[in-house]
Coordinates of C-alpha atoms in Angstrom, one line a residue:
X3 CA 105.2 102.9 130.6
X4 CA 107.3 100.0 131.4
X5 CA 109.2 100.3 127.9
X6 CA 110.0 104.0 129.1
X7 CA 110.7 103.3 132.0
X8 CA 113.1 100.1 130.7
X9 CA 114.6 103.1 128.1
X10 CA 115.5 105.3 130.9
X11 CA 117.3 102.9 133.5
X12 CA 119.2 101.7 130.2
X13 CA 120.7 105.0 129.2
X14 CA 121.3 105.4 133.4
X15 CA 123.0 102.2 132.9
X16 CA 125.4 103.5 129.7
X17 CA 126.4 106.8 131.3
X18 CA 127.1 105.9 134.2
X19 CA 129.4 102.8 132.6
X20 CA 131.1 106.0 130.7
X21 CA 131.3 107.7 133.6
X22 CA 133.3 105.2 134.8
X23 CA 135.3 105.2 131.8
X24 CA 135.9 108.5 131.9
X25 CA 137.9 108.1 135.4
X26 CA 140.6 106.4 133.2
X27 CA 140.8 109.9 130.8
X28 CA 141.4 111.9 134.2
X29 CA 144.2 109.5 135.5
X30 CA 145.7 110.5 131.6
X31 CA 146.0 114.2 131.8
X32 CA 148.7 115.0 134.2
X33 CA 150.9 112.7 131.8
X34 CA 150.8 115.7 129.3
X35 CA 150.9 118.5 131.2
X36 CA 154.8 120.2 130.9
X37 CA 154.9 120.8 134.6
X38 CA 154.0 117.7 136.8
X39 CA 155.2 119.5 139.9
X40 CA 151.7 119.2 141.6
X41 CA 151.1 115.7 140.7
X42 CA 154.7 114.9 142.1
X43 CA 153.6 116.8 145.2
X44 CA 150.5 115.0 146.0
X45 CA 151.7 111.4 145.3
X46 CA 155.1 112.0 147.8
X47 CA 157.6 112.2 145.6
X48 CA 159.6 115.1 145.9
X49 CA 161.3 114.9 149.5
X50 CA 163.2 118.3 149.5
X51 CA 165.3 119.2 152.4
X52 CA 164.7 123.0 151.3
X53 CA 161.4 123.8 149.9
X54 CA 161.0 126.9 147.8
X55 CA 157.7 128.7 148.3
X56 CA 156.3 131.5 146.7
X57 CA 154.9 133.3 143.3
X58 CA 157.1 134.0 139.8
X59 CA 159.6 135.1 142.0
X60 CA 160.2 132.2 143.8
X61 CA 160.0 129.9 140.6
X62 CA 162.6 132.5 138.2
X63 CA 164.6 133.7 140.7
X64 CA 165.9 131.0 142.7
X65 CA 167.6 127.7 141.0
X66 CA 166.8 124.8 143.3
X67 CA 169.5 122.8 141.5
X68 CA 172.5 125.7 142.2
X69 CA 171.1 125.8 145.5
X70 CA 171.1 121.7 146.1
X71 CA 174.8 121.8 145.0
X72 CA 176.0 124.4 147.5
X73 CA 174.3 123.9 150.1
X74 CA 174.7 119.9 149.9
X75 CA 170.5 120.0 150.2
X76 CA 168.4 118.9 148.3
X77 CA 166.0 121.9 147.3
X78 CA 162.8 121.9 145.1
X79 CA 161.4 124.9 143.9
X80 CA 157.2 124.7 144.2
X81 CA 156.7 128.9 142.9
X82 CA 154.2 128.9 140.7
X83 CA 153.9 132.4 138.9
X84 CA 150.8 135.0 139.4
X85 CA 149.7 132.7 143.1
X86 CA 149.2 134.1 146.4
X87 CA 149.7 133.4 150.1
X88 CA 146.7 131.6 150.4
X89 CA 147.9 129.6 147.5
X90 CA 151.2 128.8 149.2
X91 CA 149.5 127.7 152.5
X92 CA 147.3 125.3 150.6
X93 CA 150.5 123.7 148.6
X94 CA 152.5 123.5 152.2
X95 CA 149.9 122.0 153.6
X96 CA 149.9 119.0 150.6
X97 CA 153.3 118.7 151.1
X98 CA 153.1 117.8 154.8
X99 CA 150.4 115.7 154.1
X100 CA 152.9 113.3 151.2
X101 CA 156.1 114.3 151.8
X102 CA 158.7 114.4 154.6
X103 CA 158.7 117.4 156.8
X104 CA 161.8 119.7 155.3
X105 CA 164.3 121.3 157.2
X106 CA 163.9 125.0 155.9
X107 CA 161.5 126.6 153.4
X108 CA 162.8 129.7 151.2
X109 CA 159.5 132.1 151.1
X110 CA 160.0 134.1 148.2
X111 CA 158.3 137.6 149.2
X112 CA 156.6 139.7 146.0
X113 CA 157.3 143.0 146.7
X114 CA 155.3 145.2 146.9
X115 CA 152.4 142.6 146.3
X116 CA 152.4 140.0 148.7
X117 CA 149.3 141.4 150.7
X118 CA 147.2 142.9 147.7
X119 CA 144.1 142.3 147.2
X120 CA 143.8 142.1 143.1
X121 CA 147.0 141.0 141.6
X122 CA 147.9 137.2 142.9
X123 CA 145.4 135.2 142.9
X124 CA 144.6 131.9 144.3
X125 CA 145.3 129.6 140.8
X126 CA 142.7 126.7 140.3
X127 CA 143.6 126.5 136.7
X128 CA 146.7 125.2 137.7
X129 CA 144.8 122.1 139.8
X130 CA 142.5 121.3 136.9
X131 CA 144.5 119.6 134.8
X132 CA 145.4 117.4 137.9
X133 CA 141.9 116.8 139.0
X134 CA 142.1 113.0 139.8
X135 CA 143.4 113.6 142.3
X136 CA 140.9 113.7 144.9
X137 CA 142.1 116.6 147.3
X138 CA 142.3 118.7 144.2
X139 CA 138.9 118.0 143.4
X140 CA 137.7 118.5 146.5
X141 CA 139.2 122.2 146.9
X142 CA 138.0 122.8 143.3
X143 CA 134.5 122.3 144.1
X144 CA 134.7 124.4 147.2
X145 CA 136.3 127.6 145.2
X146 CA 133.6 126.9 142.3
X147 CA 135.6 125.9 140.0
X148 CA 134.2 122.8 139.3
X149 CA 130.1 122.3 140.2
X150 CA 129.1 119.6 143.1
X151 CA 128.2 117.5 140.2
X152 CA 132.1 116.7 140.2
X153 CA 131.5 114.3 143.6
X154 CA 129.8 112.2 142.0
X155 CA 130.4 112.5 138.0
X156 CA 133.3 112.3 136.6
X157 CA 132.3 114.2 133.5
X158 CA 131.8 117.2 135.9
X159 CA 135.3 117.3 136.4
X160 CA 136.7 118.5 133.5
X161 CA 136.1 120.6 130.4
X162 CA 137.5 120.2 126.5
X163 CA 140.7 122.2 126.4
X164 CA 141.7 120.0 129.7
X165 CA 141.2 116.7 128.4
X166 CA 141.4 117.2 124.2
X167 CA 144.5 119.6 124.3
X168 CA 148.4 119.2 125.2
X169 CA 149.8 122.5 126.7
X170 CA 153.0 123.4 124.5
X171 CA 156.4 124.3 126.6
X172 CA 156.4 127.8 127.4
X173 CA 158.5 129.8 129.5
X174 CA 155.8 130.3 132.3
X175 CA 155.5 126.0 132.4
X176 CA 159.1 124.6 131.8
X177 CA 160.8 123.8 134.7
X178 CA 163.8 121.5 135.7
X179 CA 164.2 118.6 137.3
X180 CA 164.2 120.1 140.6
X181 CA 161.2 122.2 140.0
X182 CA 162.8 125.8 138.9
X183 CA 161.6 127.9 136.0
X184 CA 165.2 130.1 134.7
X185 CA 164.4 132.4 132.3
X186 CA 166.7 132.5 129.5
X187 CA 169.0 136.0 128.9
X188 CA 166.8 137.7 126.2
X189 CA 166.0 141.6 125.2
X190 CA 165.2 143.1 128.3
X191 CA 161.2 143.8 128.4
X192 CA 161.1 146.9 130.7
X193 CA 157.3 146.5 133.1
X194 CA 156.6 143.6 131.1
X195 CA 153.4 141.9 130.6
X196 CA 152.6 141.1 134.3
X197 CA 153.7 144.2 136.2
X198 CA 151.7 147.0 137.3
X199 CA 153.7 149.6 137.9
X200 CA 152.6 152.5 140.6
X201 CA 149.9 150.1 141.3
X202 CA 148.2 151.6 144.6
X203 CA 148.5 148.6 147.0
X204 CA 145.0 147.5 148.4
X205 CA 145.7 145.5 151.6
X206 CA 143.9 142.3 151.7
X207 CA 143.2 140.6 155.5
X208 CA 143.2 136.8 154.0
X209 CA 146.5 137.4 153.0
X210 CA 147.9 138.3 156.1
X211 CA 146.1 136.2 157.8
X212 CA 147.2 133.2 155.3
X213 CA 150.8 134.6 156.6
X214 CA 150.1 134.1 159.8
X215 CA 149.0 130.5 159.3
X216 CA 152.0 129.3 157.0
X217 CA 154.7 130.9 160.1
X218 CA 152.4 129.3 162.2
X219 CA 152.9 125.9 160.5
X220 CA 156.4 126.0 160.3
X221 CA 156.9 126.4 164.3
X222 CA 154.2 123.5 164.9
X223 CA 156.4 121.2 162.2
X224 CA 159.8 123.1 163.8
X225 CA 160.7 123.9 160.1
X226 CA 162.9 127.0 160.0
X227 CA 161.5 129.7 158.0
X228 CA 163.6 132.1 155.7
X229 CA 161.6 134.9 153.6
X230 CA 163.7 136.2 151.6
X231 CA 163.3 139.7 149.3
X232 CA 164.3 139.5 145.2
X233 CA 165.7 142.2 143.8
X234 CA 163.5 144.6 141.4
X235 CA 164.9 146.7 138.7
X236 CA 163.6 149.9 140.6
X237 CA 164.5 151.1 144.2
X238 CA 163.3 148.8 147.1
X239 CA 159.7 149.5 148.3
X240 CA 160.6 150.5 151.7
X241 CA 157.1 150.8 152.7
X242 CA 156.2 147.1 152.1
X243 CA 159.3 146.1 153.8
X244 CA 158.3 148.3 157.1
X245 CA 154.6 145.8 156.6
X246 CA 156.4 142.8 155.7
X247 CA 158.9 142.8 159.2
X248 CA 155.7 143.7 160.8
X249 CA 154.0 140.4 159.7
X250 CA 157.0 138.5 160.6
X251 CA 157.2 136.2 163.8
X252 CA 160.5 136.3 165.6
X253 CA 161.3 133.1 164.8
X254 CA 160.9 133.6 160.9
X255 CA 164.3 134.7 159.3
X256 CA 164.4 137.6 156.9
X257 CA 167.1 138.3 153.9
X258 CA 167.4 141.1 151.7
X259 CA 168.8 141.0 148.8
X260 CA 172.8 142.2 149.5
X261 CA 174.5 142.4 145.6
X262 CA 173.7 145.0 143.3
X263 CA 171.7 143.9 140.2
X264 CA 171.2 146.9 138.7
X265 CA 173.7 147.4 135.1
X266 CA 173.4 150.1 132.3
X267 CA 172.8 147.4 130.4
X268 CA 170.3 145.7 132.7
X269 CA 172.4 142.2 132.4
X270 CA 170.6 140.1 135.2
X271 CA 167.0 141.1 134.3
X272 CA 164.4 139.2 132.2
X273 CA 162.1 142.7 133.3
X274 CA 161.6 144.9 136.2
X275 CA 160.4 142.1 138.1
X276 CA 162.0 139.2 137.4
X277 CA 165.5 138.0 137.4
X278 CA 166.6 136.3 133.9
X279 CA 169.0 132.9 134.4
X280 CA 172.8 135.0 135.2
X281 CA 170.7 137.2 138.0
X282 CA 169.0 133.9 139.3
X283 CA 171.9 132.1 140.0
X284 CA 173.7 135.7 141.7
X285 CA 170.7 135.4 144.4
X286 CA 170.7 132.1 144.5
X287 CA 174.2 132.3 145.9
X288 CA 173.7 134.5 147.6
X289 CA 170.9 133.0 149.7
X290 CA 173.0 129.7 149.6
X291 CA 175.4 131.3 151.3
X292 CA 173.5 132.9 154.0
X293 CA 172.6 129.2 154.9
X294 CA 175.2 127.9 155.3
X295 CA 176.6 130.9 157.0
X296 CA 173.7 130.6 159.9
X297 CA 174.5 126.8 159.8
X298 CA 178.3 127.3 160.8
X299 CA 177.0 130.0 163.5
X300 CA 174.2 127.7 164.9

């Protein structure tokens, strides 16, 4: 009995020494990861005057860098494609917690899916490969992504593909030094993979609500809020635009797209949803210029 029980405290012993180990494997992974936004993020090191919030539309169509240069700001782009308001929050929220409080963030509306229920989600895939850090953990074990083991083990915290296999550069993780993700002028792809076109729009409560919080935040932090409508290759929803205003404090700015994108040729698309580098830095500008026109004003 005591041999067994001698056995059992040693293997104890020798997993939780590799446990232990394992920590240093964690602290590893972020190194190979082709976007390090959210590690920059969470250790306080981006320090943007102009933030850019928001999903693919946010990270395509807006070029922090073009934006930096004209506006004499620095801007970071922090879109991460296919996320939702309740996504956005939560990254806002990090960033207030490491970084300085910026003057203005760029929300980057999705039309028409900002407030539905099925198609943005709320991406813990892209926190797993980040997971030493502790405050990514933490929210990853409360969406059940990760079990409870993970507060305690650090074996729980991880799976194969995380630790044993380097993402390759793609054009949905390659970004610039200033966090954008241009798309390069290519073939136009029509709906492309990601859009649902005619989708019927199922109005989700969180989202709204998750709104409601961010605008909320930015008057509490007295950061000046501009949510600002891409272009789609395909007539503006009206409808969502009647909701969005509707969701919109009075102290939260709102621009429109004002240039037409729209060519025979479709020359400033990447697809129906997403501007491709030439249309990206057209509303870039033009949002840079709205800034600076409401800075001369104010």
């Amino acid at each position: 009995m005591k041999k067994l029980i001698t056995h059992i405290l040693l293997f104890c012993s020798c997993f939780l020494i590799l446990d232990a180990c394992y920590y240093f494997v964690l602290q590893k992974i972020p190194a190979k990861q082709p976007d390090r936004r959210l590690e920059q993020l969470i250790k306080g090191e981006i320090q943007a005057d102009v933030l850019i919030l928001g999903s693919s539309r946010a990270a395509h169509n807006i070029l922090a860098e073009d934006l930096s240069n004209l506006t004499k700001q620095k801007a970071f782009n922090l879109g991460f494609r296919g996320t939702s308001v309740d996504f956005h929050l939560q990254l806002l929220q990090w960033y207030l917690a490491h970084n300085a409080v910026p003057k203005t963030i760029i929300y980057t509306a999705d039309v028409p899916f900002m407030f539905d229920r099925d198609v943005l989600k709320y991406r813990t895939d892209l926190l797993l490969p980040f997971v030493c850090y502790q405050e990514y953990c933490n929210v990853l074990i409360e969406k059940g992504a990760l079990s409870k083991l993970a507060l305690v083990l650090n074996f729980a915290k991880s799976n194969f593909n995380t630790v044993f296999v380097t993402p390759k550069v793609t054009i949905e993780n390659y970004t610039t030094k200033l966090g954008s993700n241009p798309i390069p002028v290519e073939l136009y792809k029509g709906n492309g993979e990601h859009f649902i076109a005619d989708k019927n729009i199922v109005m989700d409560n969180k989202m709204i609500k998750a709104f409601k919080q961010l605008q909320d935040l930015c008057v509490q932090m007295h950061i000046e809020l501009l949510v600002v409508i891409p272009p789609n290759n395909k007539p503006l929803n009206s409808n969502f635009i009647k909701i969005l205003k509707k969701q919109c404090f009075e102290s939260t700015l709102l621009y429109t797209y004002s240039s037409n994108f729209k060519t025979s040729k479709n020359h400033y698309f990447y697809d129906v949803s997403h501007l491709n580098v030439l249309g990206a830095k057209k509303f870039t500008n033009e949002i840079g210029n709205f800034i600076l026109l409401k800075q001369k004003k104010s």
